[in-house]
């Protein structure tokens, strides 16, 4: 089991920045949390709206950069399992690469960045009490509270770290388990999706992920591997 040293701050710009800084002197796994973020960051240069009562944390752990894909899958799977621990029949799905959907809307996002030396920083935002709304949101959003899951950020973080520790142990025993487990909960598998990469849109059937967590898309031009992008589901068009 992994031990985590947890440091809580009142206000930071971004817990990922605080974690990167701390990783320069850290020797063991650690977690940075904050009650408020003034400059929370999302994937692909976007902003992460940090609303009161929600969880903002950055987990620092030693992980080989070449296995980064596995860490992405492992972290999102742990988030899903933490939610299911609170409500076993919750409708939770994983959206490539690292979002968690609850009742079809985004409840959590993740930003992985490199820390000092061999530390990786897994920055996680979970909408515990409320979720941002507005036209600028790329995908529909929800919170645990809206879905009837009443918890607080401290309790949720403990559950998340417990699941993460268990999954890190399992990964040691079977490096491929996480891919198959992730696929069990993947939204849109074997369905038509669109992947947006800046101004380029690629359409095809989402057939799986490879061992490095790249998305496999069966397009009219053949099977391609996608490393970065935002996924949209054709099935959402009917909502
Ligand atoms: C995304 O979905 O675009 C990723 C969002 C990641 C947000 C979290 S909140 C804690 C950590 N600190 C940040 O500045 N970002 C991550």
PDB file of C-alpha atoms and ligand atoms in Angstrom:
ATOM      1  CA  UNK A   1       0.000   0.000   0.000  1.00  0.00           C
ATOM      2  CA  UNK A   2       1.235   3.469  -0.830  1.00  0.00           C
ATOM      3  CA  UNK A   3       1.540   6.103   1.914  1.00  0.00           C
ATOM      4  CA  UNK A   4       0.608   9.635   0.918  1.00  0.00           C
ATOM      5  CA  UNK A   5       1.750  12.809   2.669  1.00  0.00           C
ATOM      6  CA  UNK A   6      -1.049  15.327   2.235  1.00  0.00           C
ATOM      7  CA  UNK A   7      -0.435  19.101   2.302  1.00  0.00           C
ATOM      8  CA  UNK A   8      -3.482  21.359   2.292  1.00  0.00           C
ATOM      9  CA  UNK A   9      -3.301  25.021   1.267  1.00  0.00           C
ATOM     10  CA  UNK A  10      -5.987  27.712   1.572  1.00  0.00           C
ATOM     11  CA  UNK A  11      -5.328  29.346  -1.791  1.00  0.00           C
ATOM     12  CA  UNK A  12      -2.863  28.593  -4.589  1.00  0.00           C
ATOM     13  CA  UNK A  13      -2.731  29.546  -8.254  1.00  0.00           C
ATOM     14  CA  UNK A  14      -2.751  25.909  -9.359  1.00  0.00           C
ATOM     15  CA  UNK A  15      -2.124  22.835  -7.201  1.00  0.00           C
ATOM     16  CA  UNK A  16      -0.143  21.421 -10.145  1.00  0.00           C
ATOM     17  CA  UNK A  17       2.322  24.317  -9.915  1.00  0.00           C
ATOM     18  CA  UNK A  18       2.654  23.912  -6.144  1.00  0.00           C
ATOM     19  CA  UNK A  19       3.189  20.169  -6.629  1.00  0.00           C
ATOM     20  CA  UNK A  20       5.835  20.711  -9.322  1.00  0.00           C
ATOM     21  CA  UNK A  21       7.684  23.054  -6.995  1.00  0.00           C
ATOM     22  CA  UNK A  22       7.429  20.636  -4.067  1.00  0.00           C
ATOM     23  CA  UNK A  23       8.636  17.708  -6.205  1.00  0.00           C
ATOM     24  CA  UNK A  24      12.042  19.402  -6.434  1.00  0.00           C
ATOM     25  CA  UNK A  25      12.748  18.468  -2.810  1.00  0.00           C
ATOM     26  CA  UNK A  26      10.334  15.540  -2.284  1.00  0.00           C
ATOM     27  CA  UNK A  27      11.575  12.026  -1.775  1.00  0.00           C
ATOM     28  CA  UNK A  28       8.241  10.178  -1.490  1.00  0.00           C
ATOM     29  CA  UNK A  29       4.716  10.282  -2.851  1.00  0.00           C
ATOM     30  CA  UNK A  30       2.737  13.332  -1.823  1.00  0.00           C
ATOM     31  CA  UNK A  31      -0.545  15.147  -2.398  1.00  0.00           C
ATOM     32  CA  UNK A  32      -1.160  18.894  -2.613  1.00  0.00           C
ATOM     33  CA  UNK A  33      -4.729  20.123  -2.107  1.00  0.00           C
ATOM     34  CA  UNK A  34      -6.155  23.620  -1.924  1.00  0.00           C
ATOM     35  CA  UNK A  35      -9.499  25.092  -0.933  1.00  0.00           C
ATOM     36  CA  UNK A  36      -9.206  27.646  -3.730  1.00  0.00           C
ATOM     37  CA  UNK A  37      -7.290  27.863  -7.008  1.00  0.00           C
ATOM     38  CA  UNK A  38      -6.958  31.270  -8.639  1.00  0.00           C
ATOM     39  CA  UNK A  39      -5.511  29.968 -11.922  1.00  0.00           C
ATOM     40  CA  UNK A  40      -6.620  26.336 -12.232  1.00  0.00           C
ATOM     41  CA  UNK A  41      -5.532  24.848 -15.538  1.00  0.00           C
ATOM     42  CA  UNK A  42      -7.240  22.296 -17.761  1.00  0.00           C
ATOM     43  CA  UNK A  43      -5.967  20.211 -20.658  1.00  0.00           C
ATOM     44  CA  UNK A  44      -4.769  21.802 -23.888  1.00  0.00           C
ATOM     45  CA  UNK A  45      -4.275  25.278 -22.397  1.00  0.00           C
ATOM     46  CA  UNK A  46      -7.819  25.601 -21.106  1.00  0.00           C
ATOM     47  CA  UNK A  47      -8.926  27.092 -17.782  1.00  0.00           C
ATOM     48  CA  UNK A  48     -10.334  24.934 -14.969  1.00  0.00           C
ATOM     49  CA  UNK A  49     -13.102  26.758 -13.130  1.00  0.00           C
ATOM     50  CA  UNK A  50     -12.456  26.118  -9.417  1.00  0.00           C
ATOM     51  CA  UNK A  51     -15.755  26.391  -7.538  1.00  0.00           C
ATOM     52  CA  UNK A  52     -16.152  26.310  -3.739  1.00  0.00           C
ATOM     53  CA  UNK A  53     -16.504  22.895  -2.124  1.00  0.00           C
ATOM     54  CA  UNK A  54     -14.945  21.037  -5.055  1.00  0.00           C
ATOM     55  CA  UNK A  55     -11.762  18.987  -4.892  1.00  0.00           C
ATOM     56  CA  UNK A  56      -8.549  20.309  -6.424  1.00  0.00           C
ATOM     57  CA  UNK A  57      -5.569  18.079  -5.814  1.00  0.00           C
ATOM     58  CA  UNK A  58      -2.254  17.190  -7.381  1.00  0.00           C
ATOM     59  CA  UNK A  59      -0.732  13.840  -6.643  1.00  0.00           C
ATOM     60  CA  UNK A  60       3.039  13.564  -6.941  1.00  0.00           C
ATOM     61  CA  UNK A  61       4.375  10.076  -7.494  1.00  0.00           C
ATOM     62  CA  UNK A  62       7.419   8.467  -9.024  1.00  0.00           C
ATOM     63  CA  UNK A  63       6.467   6.954 -12.338  1.00  0.00           C
ATOM     64  CA  UNK A  64       8.430   6.224 -15.477  1.00  0.00           C
ATOM     65  CA  UNK A  65       7.609   8.755 -18.176  1.00  0.00           C
ATOM     66  CA  UNK A  66       7.471   6.004 -20.805  1.00  0.00           C
ATOM     67  CA  UNK A  67       4.514   4.444 -18.920  1.00  0.00           C
ATOM     68  CA  UNK A  68       2.614   7.726 -18.675  1.00  0.00           C
ATOM     69  CA  UNK A  69      -0.353   6.292 -20.575  1.00  0.00           C
ATOM     70  CA  UNK A  70      -0.879   3.669 -17.888  1.00  0.00           C
ATOM     71  CA  UNK A  71      -0.920   6.350 -15.208  1.00  0.00           C
ATOM     72  CA  UNK A  72      -3.623   8.240 -17.127  1.00  0.00           C
ATOM     73  CA  UNK A  73      -5.813   5.130 -17.268  1.00  0.00           C
ATOM     74  CA  UNK A  74      -5.073   4.104 -13.695  1.00  0.00           C
ATOM     75  CA  UNK A  75      -5.969   7.517 -12.292  1.00  0.00           C
ATOM     76  CA  UNK A  76      -9.262   7.818 -14.158  1.00  0.00           C
ATOM     77  CA  UNK A  77     -10.190   4.253 -13.231  1.00  0.00           C
ATOM     78  CA  UNK A  78      -9.483   5.065  -9.555  1.00  0.00           C
ATOM     79  CA  UNK A  79     -11.774   8.097  -9.775  1.00  0.00           C
ATOM     80  CA  UNK A  80     -14.554   5.974 -11.225  1.00  0.00           C
ATOM     81  CA  UNK A  81     -14.112   3.360  -8.496  1.00  0.00           C
ATOM     82  CA  UNK A  82     -14.171   6.033  -5.765  1.00  0.00           C
ATOM     83  CA  UNK A  83     -17.541   7.243  -7.089  1.00  0.00           C
ATOM     84  CA  UNK A  84     -18.860   3.680  -7.312  1.00  0.00           C
ATOM     85  CA  UNK A  85     -17.741   3.100  -3.735  1.00  0.00           C
ATOM     86  CA  UNK A  86     -20.125   5.869  -2.682  1.00  0.00           C
ATOM     87  CA  UNK A  87     -22.945   4.771  -5.004  1.00  0.00           C
ATOM     88  CA  UNK A  88     -22.451   1.301  -6.488  1.00  0.00           C
ATOM     89  CA  UNK A  89     -25.161   1.697  -9.139  1.00  0.00           C
ATOM     90  CA  UNK A  90     -23.973   5.151 -10.283  1.00  0.00           C
ATOM     91  CA  UNK A  91     -23.871   5.562 -14.066  1.00  0.00           C
ATOM     92  CA  UNK A  92     -20.154   6.333 -14.381  1.00  0.00           C
ATOM     93  CA  UNK A  93     -18.178   6.072 -17.613  1.00  0.00           C
ATOM     94  CA  UNK A  94     -14.678   6.934 -18.769  1.00  0.00           C
ATOM     95  CA  UNK A  95     -14.166   9.379 -21.624  1.00  0.00           C
ATOM     96  CA  UNK A  96     -10.822   9.188 -23.404  1.00  0.00           C
ATOM     97  CA  UNK A  97      -8.255  10.244 -22.453  1.00  0.00           C
ATOM     98  CA  UNK A  98      -8.928  11.045 -18.804  1.00  0.00           C
ATOM     99  CA  UNK A  99     -12.381  12.422 -18.053  1.00  0.00           C
ATOM    100  CA  UNK A 100     -14.949  10.786 -15.826  1.00  0.00           C
ATOM    101  CA  UNK A 101     -18.602  11.078 -16.806  1.00  0.00           C
ATOM    102  CA  UNK A 102     -21.492  10.758 -14.370  1.00  0.00           C
ATOM    103  CA  UNK A 103     -24.959  10.418 -15.895  1.00  0.00           C
ATOM    104  CA  UNK A 104     -23.339  11.335 -19.218  1.00  0.00           C
ATOM    105  CA  UNK A 105     -21.791  14.625 -18.027  1.00  0.00           C
ATOM    106  CA  UNK A 106     -18.253  15.490 -16.962  1.00  0.00           C
ATOM    107  CA  UNK A 107     -17.735  15.284 -13.197  1.00  0.00           C
ATOM    108  CA  UNK A 108     -13.949  15.218 -13.128  1.00  0.00           C
ATOM    109  CA  UNK A 109     -10.947  16.191 -15.215  1.00  0.00           C
ATOM    110  CA  UNK A 110      -7.264  15.445 -15.037  1.00  0.00           C
ATOM    111  CA  UNK A 111      -4.079  17.197 -16.096  1.00  0.00           C
ATOM    112  CA  UNK A 112      -0.883  15.163 -16.018  1.00  0.00           C
ATOM    113  CA  UNK A 113       2.378  17.067 -16.017  1.00  0.00           C
ATOM    114  CA  UNK A 114       6.001  16.226 -15.425  1.00  0.00           C
ATOM    115  CA  UNK A 115       7.465  17.135 -12.038  1.00  0.00           C
ATOM    116  CA  UNK A 116      11.117  17.266 -11.041  1.00  0.00           C
ATOM    117  CA  UNK A 117      13.333  14.198 -11.588  1.00  0.00           C
ATOM    118  CA  UNK A 118      11.155  11.112 -11.943  1.00  0.00           C
ATOM    119  CA  UNK A 119       8.036  12.611 -10.336  1.00  0.00           C
ATOM    120  CA  UNK A 120       4.813  12.770 -12.321  1.00  0.00           C
ATOM    121  CA  UNK A 121       2.099  15.167 -11.209  1.00  0.00           C
ATOM    122  CA  UNK A 122      -1.492  13.988 -11.565  1.00  0.00           C
ATOM    123  CA  UNK A 123      -3.717  17.048 -11.186  1.00  0.00           C
ATOM    124  CA  UNK A 124      -7.338  16.161 -10.509  1.00  0.00           C
ATOM    125  CA  UNK A 125     -10.420  18.330 -10.260  1.00  0.00           C
ATOM    126  CA  UNK A 126     -13.675  16.765  -9.035  1.00  0.00           C
ATOM    127  CA  UNK A 127     -16.993  18.589  -9.017  1.00  0.00           C
ATOM    128  CA  UNK A 128     -18.118  17.557  -5.544  1.00  0.00           C
ATOM    129  CA  UNK A 129     -20.676  20.240  -4.691  1.00  0.00           C
ATOM    130  CA  UNK A 130     -21.232  22.222  -7.892  1.00  0.00           C
ATOM    131  CA  UNK A 131     -20.287  22.292 -11.546  1.00  0.00           C
ATOM    132  CA  UNK A 132     -19.478  25.161 -13.892  1.00  0.00           C
ATOM    133  CA  UNK A 133     -22.069  25.999 -16.511  1.00  0.00           C
ATOM    134  CA  UNK A 134     -21.955  28.236 -19.557  1.00  0.00           C
ATOM    135  CA  UNK A 135     -21.396  28.312 -23.260  1.00  0.00           C
ATOM    136  CA  UNK A 136     -17.616  28.158 -22.820  1.00  0.00           C
ATOM    137  CA  UNK A 137     -17.818  24.601 -21.448  1.00  0.00           C
ATOM    138  CA  UNK A 138     -16.550  22.135 -24.056  1.00  0.00           C
ATOM    139  CA  UNK A 139     -18.706  19.294 -22.724  1.00  0.00           C
ATOM    140  CA  UNK A 140     -21.737  19.159 -20.432  1.00  0.00           C
ATOM    141  CA  UNK A 141     -20.865  19.085 -16.723  1.00  0.00           C
ATOM    142  CA  UNK A 142     -22.329  17.785 -13.476  1.00  0.00           C
ATOM    143  CA  UNK A 143     -21.380  17.332  -9.824  1.00  0.00           C
ATOM    144  CA  UNK A 144     -21.579  14.447  -7.372  1.00  0.00           C
ATOM    145  CA  UNK A 145     -24.121  16.489  -5.395  1.00  0.00           C
ATOM    146  CA  UNK A 146     -26.387  16.937  -8.425  1.00  0.00           C
ATOM    147  CA  UNK A 147     -26.316  13.167  -8.924  1.00  0.00           C
ATOM    148  CA  UNK A 148     -27.444  12.614  -5.320  1.00  0.00           C
ATOM    149  CA  UNK A 149     -23.988  11.629  -4.030  1.00  0.00           C
ATOM    150  CA  UNK A 150     -23.467  13.679  -0.896  1.00  0.00           C
ATOM    151  CA  UNK A 151     -19.862  13.657   0.229  1.00  0.00           C
ATOM    152  CA  UNK A 152     -17.114  16.182   0.893  1.00  0.00           C
ATOM    153  CA  UNK A 153     -13.736  16.725  -0.705  1.00  0.00           C
ATOM    154  CA  UNK A 154     -11.770  15.224   2.223  1.00  0.00           C
ATOM    155  CA  UNK A 155     -13.764  12.001   2.220  1.00  0.00           C
ATOM    156  CA  UNK A 156     -13.592  11.737  -1.561  1.00  0.00           C
ATOM    157  CA  UNK A 157      -9.827  12.306  -1.613  1.00  0.00           C
ATOM    158  CA  UNK A 158      -9.318   9.510   0.928  1.00  0.00           C
ATOM    159  CA  UNK A 159     -11.361   7.114  -1.179  1.00  0.00           C
ATOM    160  CA  UNK A 160      -9.503   8.155  -4.315  1.00  0.00           C
ATOM    161  CA  UNK A 161      -6.075   7.615  -2.735  1.00  0.00           C
ATOM    162  CA  UNK A 162      -7.175   4.228  -1.430  1.00  0.00           C
ATOM    163  CA  UNK A 163      -8.278   3.136  -4.930  1.00  0.00           C
ATOM    164  CA  UNK A 164      -5.124   4.575  -6.481  1.00  0.00           C
ATOM    165  CA  UNK A 165      -2.927   2.629  -4.038  1.00  0.00           C
ATOM    166  CA  UNK A 166      -4.804  -0.606  -4.763  1.00  0.00           C
ATOM    167  CA  UNK A 167      -4.502  -0.083  -8.507  1.00  0.00           C
ATOM    168  CA  UNK A 168      -0.785   0.760  -8.311  1.00  0.00           C
ATOM    169  CA  UNK A 169      -0.294  -2.551  -6.480  1.00  0.00           C
ATOM    170  CA  UNK A 170      -2.287  -4.428  -9.143  1.00  0.00           C
ATOM    171  CA  UNK A 171      -0.278  -2.767 -11.912  1.00  0.00           C
ATOM    172  CA  UNK A 172       2.925  -4.179 -10.412  1.00  0.00           C
ATOM    173  CA  UNK A 173       1.486  -7.679 -10.740  1.00  0.00           C
ATOM    174  CA  UNK A 174      -0.153  -7.290 -14.155  1.00  0.00           C
ATOM    175  CA  UNK A 175       0.965  -4.303 -16.295  1.00  0.00           C
ATOM    176  CA  UNK A 176      -1.898  -4.817 -18.768  1.00  0.00           C
ATOM    177  CA  UNK A 177      -4.791  -5.080 -16.285  1.00  0.00           C
ATOM    178  CA  UNK A 178      -5.508  -1.361 -16.346  1.00  0.00           C
ATOM    179  CA  UNK A 179      -6.143  -1.232 -20.094  1.00  0.00           C
ATOM    180  CA  UNK A 180      -8.766  -3.975 -19.978  1.00  0.00           C
ATOM    181  CA  UNK A 181     -10.370  -2.595 -16.833  1.00  0.00           C
ATOM    182  CA  UNK A 182     -10.500   0.908 -18.369  1.00  0.00           C
ATOM    183  CA  UNK A 183     -12.131  -0.458 -21.534  1.00  0.00           C
ATOM    184  CA  UNK A 184     -14.881  -2.080 -19.441  1.00  0.00           C
ATOM    185  CA  UNK A 185     -16.090   1.400 -18.547  1.00  0.00           C
ATOM    186  CA  UNK A 186     -15.192   3.282 -21.739  1.00  0.00           C
ATOM    187  CA  UNK A 187     -17.960   5.401 -23.220  1.00  0.00           C
ATOM    188  CA  UNK A 188     -18.548   4.988 -26.937  1.00  0.00           C
ATOM    189  CA  UNK A 189     -16.546   1.822 -27.538  1.00  0.00           C
ATOM    190  CA  UNK A 190     -17.281   0.402 -31.012  1.00  0.00           C
ATOM    191  CA  UNK A 191     -19.343   3.488 -31.802  1.00  0.00           C
ATOM    192  CA  UNK A 192     -18.801   6.384 -34.167  1.00  0.00           C
ATOM    193  CA  UNK A 193     -16.958   9.300 -32.572  1.00  0.00           C
ATOM    194  CA  UNK A 194     -15.270  12.517 -33.648  1.00  0.00           C
ATOM    195  CA  UNK A 195     -11.837  13.475 -32.337  1.00  0.00           C
ATOM    196  CA  UNK A 196     -11.013  17.191 -32.513  1.00  0.00           C
ATOM    197  CA  UNK A 197      -7.353  18.203 -32.663  1.00  0.00           C
ATOM    198  CA  UNK A 198      -7.229  22.002 -32.896  1.00  0.00           C
ATOM    199  CA  UNK A 199      -8.846  22.635 -36.289  1.00  0.00           C
ATOM    200  CA  UNK A 200      -8.691  19.042 -37.508  1.00  0.00           C
ATOM    201  CA  UNK A 201     -11.611  16.655 -36.994  1.00  0.00           C
ATOM    202  CA  UNK A 202     -11.200  12.918 -37.389  1.00  0.00           C
ATOM    203  CA  UNK A 203     -14.241  10.683 -37.577  1.00  0.00           C
ATOM    204  CA  UNK A 204     -14.352   6.917 -37.175  1.00  0.00           C
ATOM    205  CA  UNK A 205     -15.226   3.960 -34.980  1.00  0.00           C
ATOM    206  CA  UNK A 206     -13.583   3.929 -31.542  1.00  0.00           C
ATOM    207  CA  UNK A 207     -12.212   0.375 -31.455  1.00  0.00           C
ATOM    208  CA  UNK A 208     -10.025   0.509 -28.324  1.00  0.00           C
ATOM    209  CA  UNK A 209      -6.788   1.823 -26.863  1.00  0.00           C
ATOM    210  CA  UNK A 210      -3.250   0.518 -27.158  1.00  0.00           C
ATOM    211  CA  UNK A 211      -0.857  -0.322 -24.307  1.00  0.00           C
ATOM    212  CA  UNK A 212       0.208   3.347 -24.115  1.00  0.00           C
ATOM    213  CA  UNK A 213      -3.416   4.532 -23.896  1.00  0.00           C
ATOM    214  CA  UNK A 214      -3.459   5.913 -27.479  1.00  0.00           C
ATOM    215  CA  UNK A 215      -6.988   5.870 -28.917  1.00  0.00           C
ATOM    216  CA  UNK A 216      -7.544   3.487 -31.844  1.00  0.00           C
ATOM    217  CA  UNK A 217      -9.826   4.971 -34.472  1.00  0.00           C
ATOM    218  CA  UNK A 218     -11.026   3.028 -37.474  1.00  0.00           C
ATOM    219  CA  UNK A 219     -11.436   5.672 -40.179  1.00  0.00           C
ATOM    220  CA  UNK A 220     -12.213   5.512 -43.904  1.00  0.00           C
ATOM    221  CA  UNK A 221      -8.445   5.742 -44.430  1.00  0.00           C
ATOM    222  CA  UNK A 222      -7.772   2.803 -42.087  1.00  0.00           C
ATOM    223  CA  UNK A 223      -6.893   2.314 -38.425  1.00  0.00           C
ATOM    224  CA  UNK A 224      -5.098   5.284 -36.849  1.00  0.00           C
ATOM    225  CA  UNK A 225      -3.664   5.932 -33.396  1.00  0.00           C
ATOM    226  CA  UNK A 226      -4.580   9.184 -31.695  1.00  0.00           C
ATOM    227  CA  UNK A 227      -2.350  10.610 -28.970  1.00  0.00           C
ATOM    228  CA  UNK A 228      -4.076  13.927 -28.218  1.00  0.00           C
ATOM    229  CA  UNK A 229      -7.519  15.348 -28.847  1.00  0.00           C
ATOM    230  CA  UNK A 230     -11.034  15.881 -27.549  1.00  0.00           C
ATOM    231  CA  UNK A 231     -13.605  13.173 -28.123  1.00  0.00           C
ATOM    232  CA  UNK A 232     -17.239  13.839 -29.061  1.00  0.00           C
ATOM    233  CA  UNK A 233     -19.817  11.077 -29.382  1.00  0.00           C
ATOM    234  CA  UNK A 234     -22.208  10.900 -32.319  1.00  0.00           C
ATOM    235  CA  UNK A 235     -24.701   9.293 -29.897  1.00  0.00           C
ATOM    236  CA  UNK A 236     -24.761  12.579 -27.912  1.00  0.00           C
ATOM    237  CA  UNK A 237     -26.180  14.343 -30.957  1.00  0.00           C
ATOM    238  CA  UNK A 238     -29.620  12.934 -30.122  1.00  0.00           C
ATOM    239  CA  UNK A 239     -29.626  14.333 -26.529  1.00  0.00           C
TER     240      UNK A 239
HETATM  241  C1  LIG B   1      -9.319  19.007 -17.854  1.00  0.00           C
HETATM  242  O1  LIG B   1     -10.344  18.331 -17.819  1.00  0.00           O
HETATM  243  O2  LIG B   1      -9.106  19.821 -18.755  1.00  0.00           O
HETATM  244  C2  LIG B   1      -8.306  18.822 -16.760  1.00  0.00           C
HETATM  245  C3  LIG B   1      -8.658  19.578 -15.522  1.00  0.00           C
HETATM  246  C4  LIG B   1      -7.670  19.414 -14.393  1.00  0.00           C
HETATM  247  C5  LIG B   1      -7.991  20.323 -13.231  1.00  0.00           C
HETATM  248  C6  LIG B   1      -7.161  20.044 -12.024  1.00  0.00           C
HETATM  249  S1  LIG B   1      -7.726  20.894 -10.593  1.00  0.00           S
HETATM  250  C7  LIG B   1      -6.294  20.440  -9.728  1.00  0.00           C
HETATM  251  C8  LIG B   1      -5.135  20.554 -10.688  1.00  0.00           C
HETATM  252  N1  LIG B   1      -4.633  21.910 -10.725  1.00  0.00           N
HETATM  253  C9  LIG B   1      -4.822  22.484 -11.915  1.00  0.00           C
HETATM  254  O3  LIG B   1      -4.477  23.659 -12.202  1.00  0.00           O
HETATM  255  N2  LIG B   1      -5.417  21.637 -12.754  1.00  0.00           N
HETATM  256  C10 LIG B   1      -5.675  20.368 -12.122  1.00  0.00           C
END
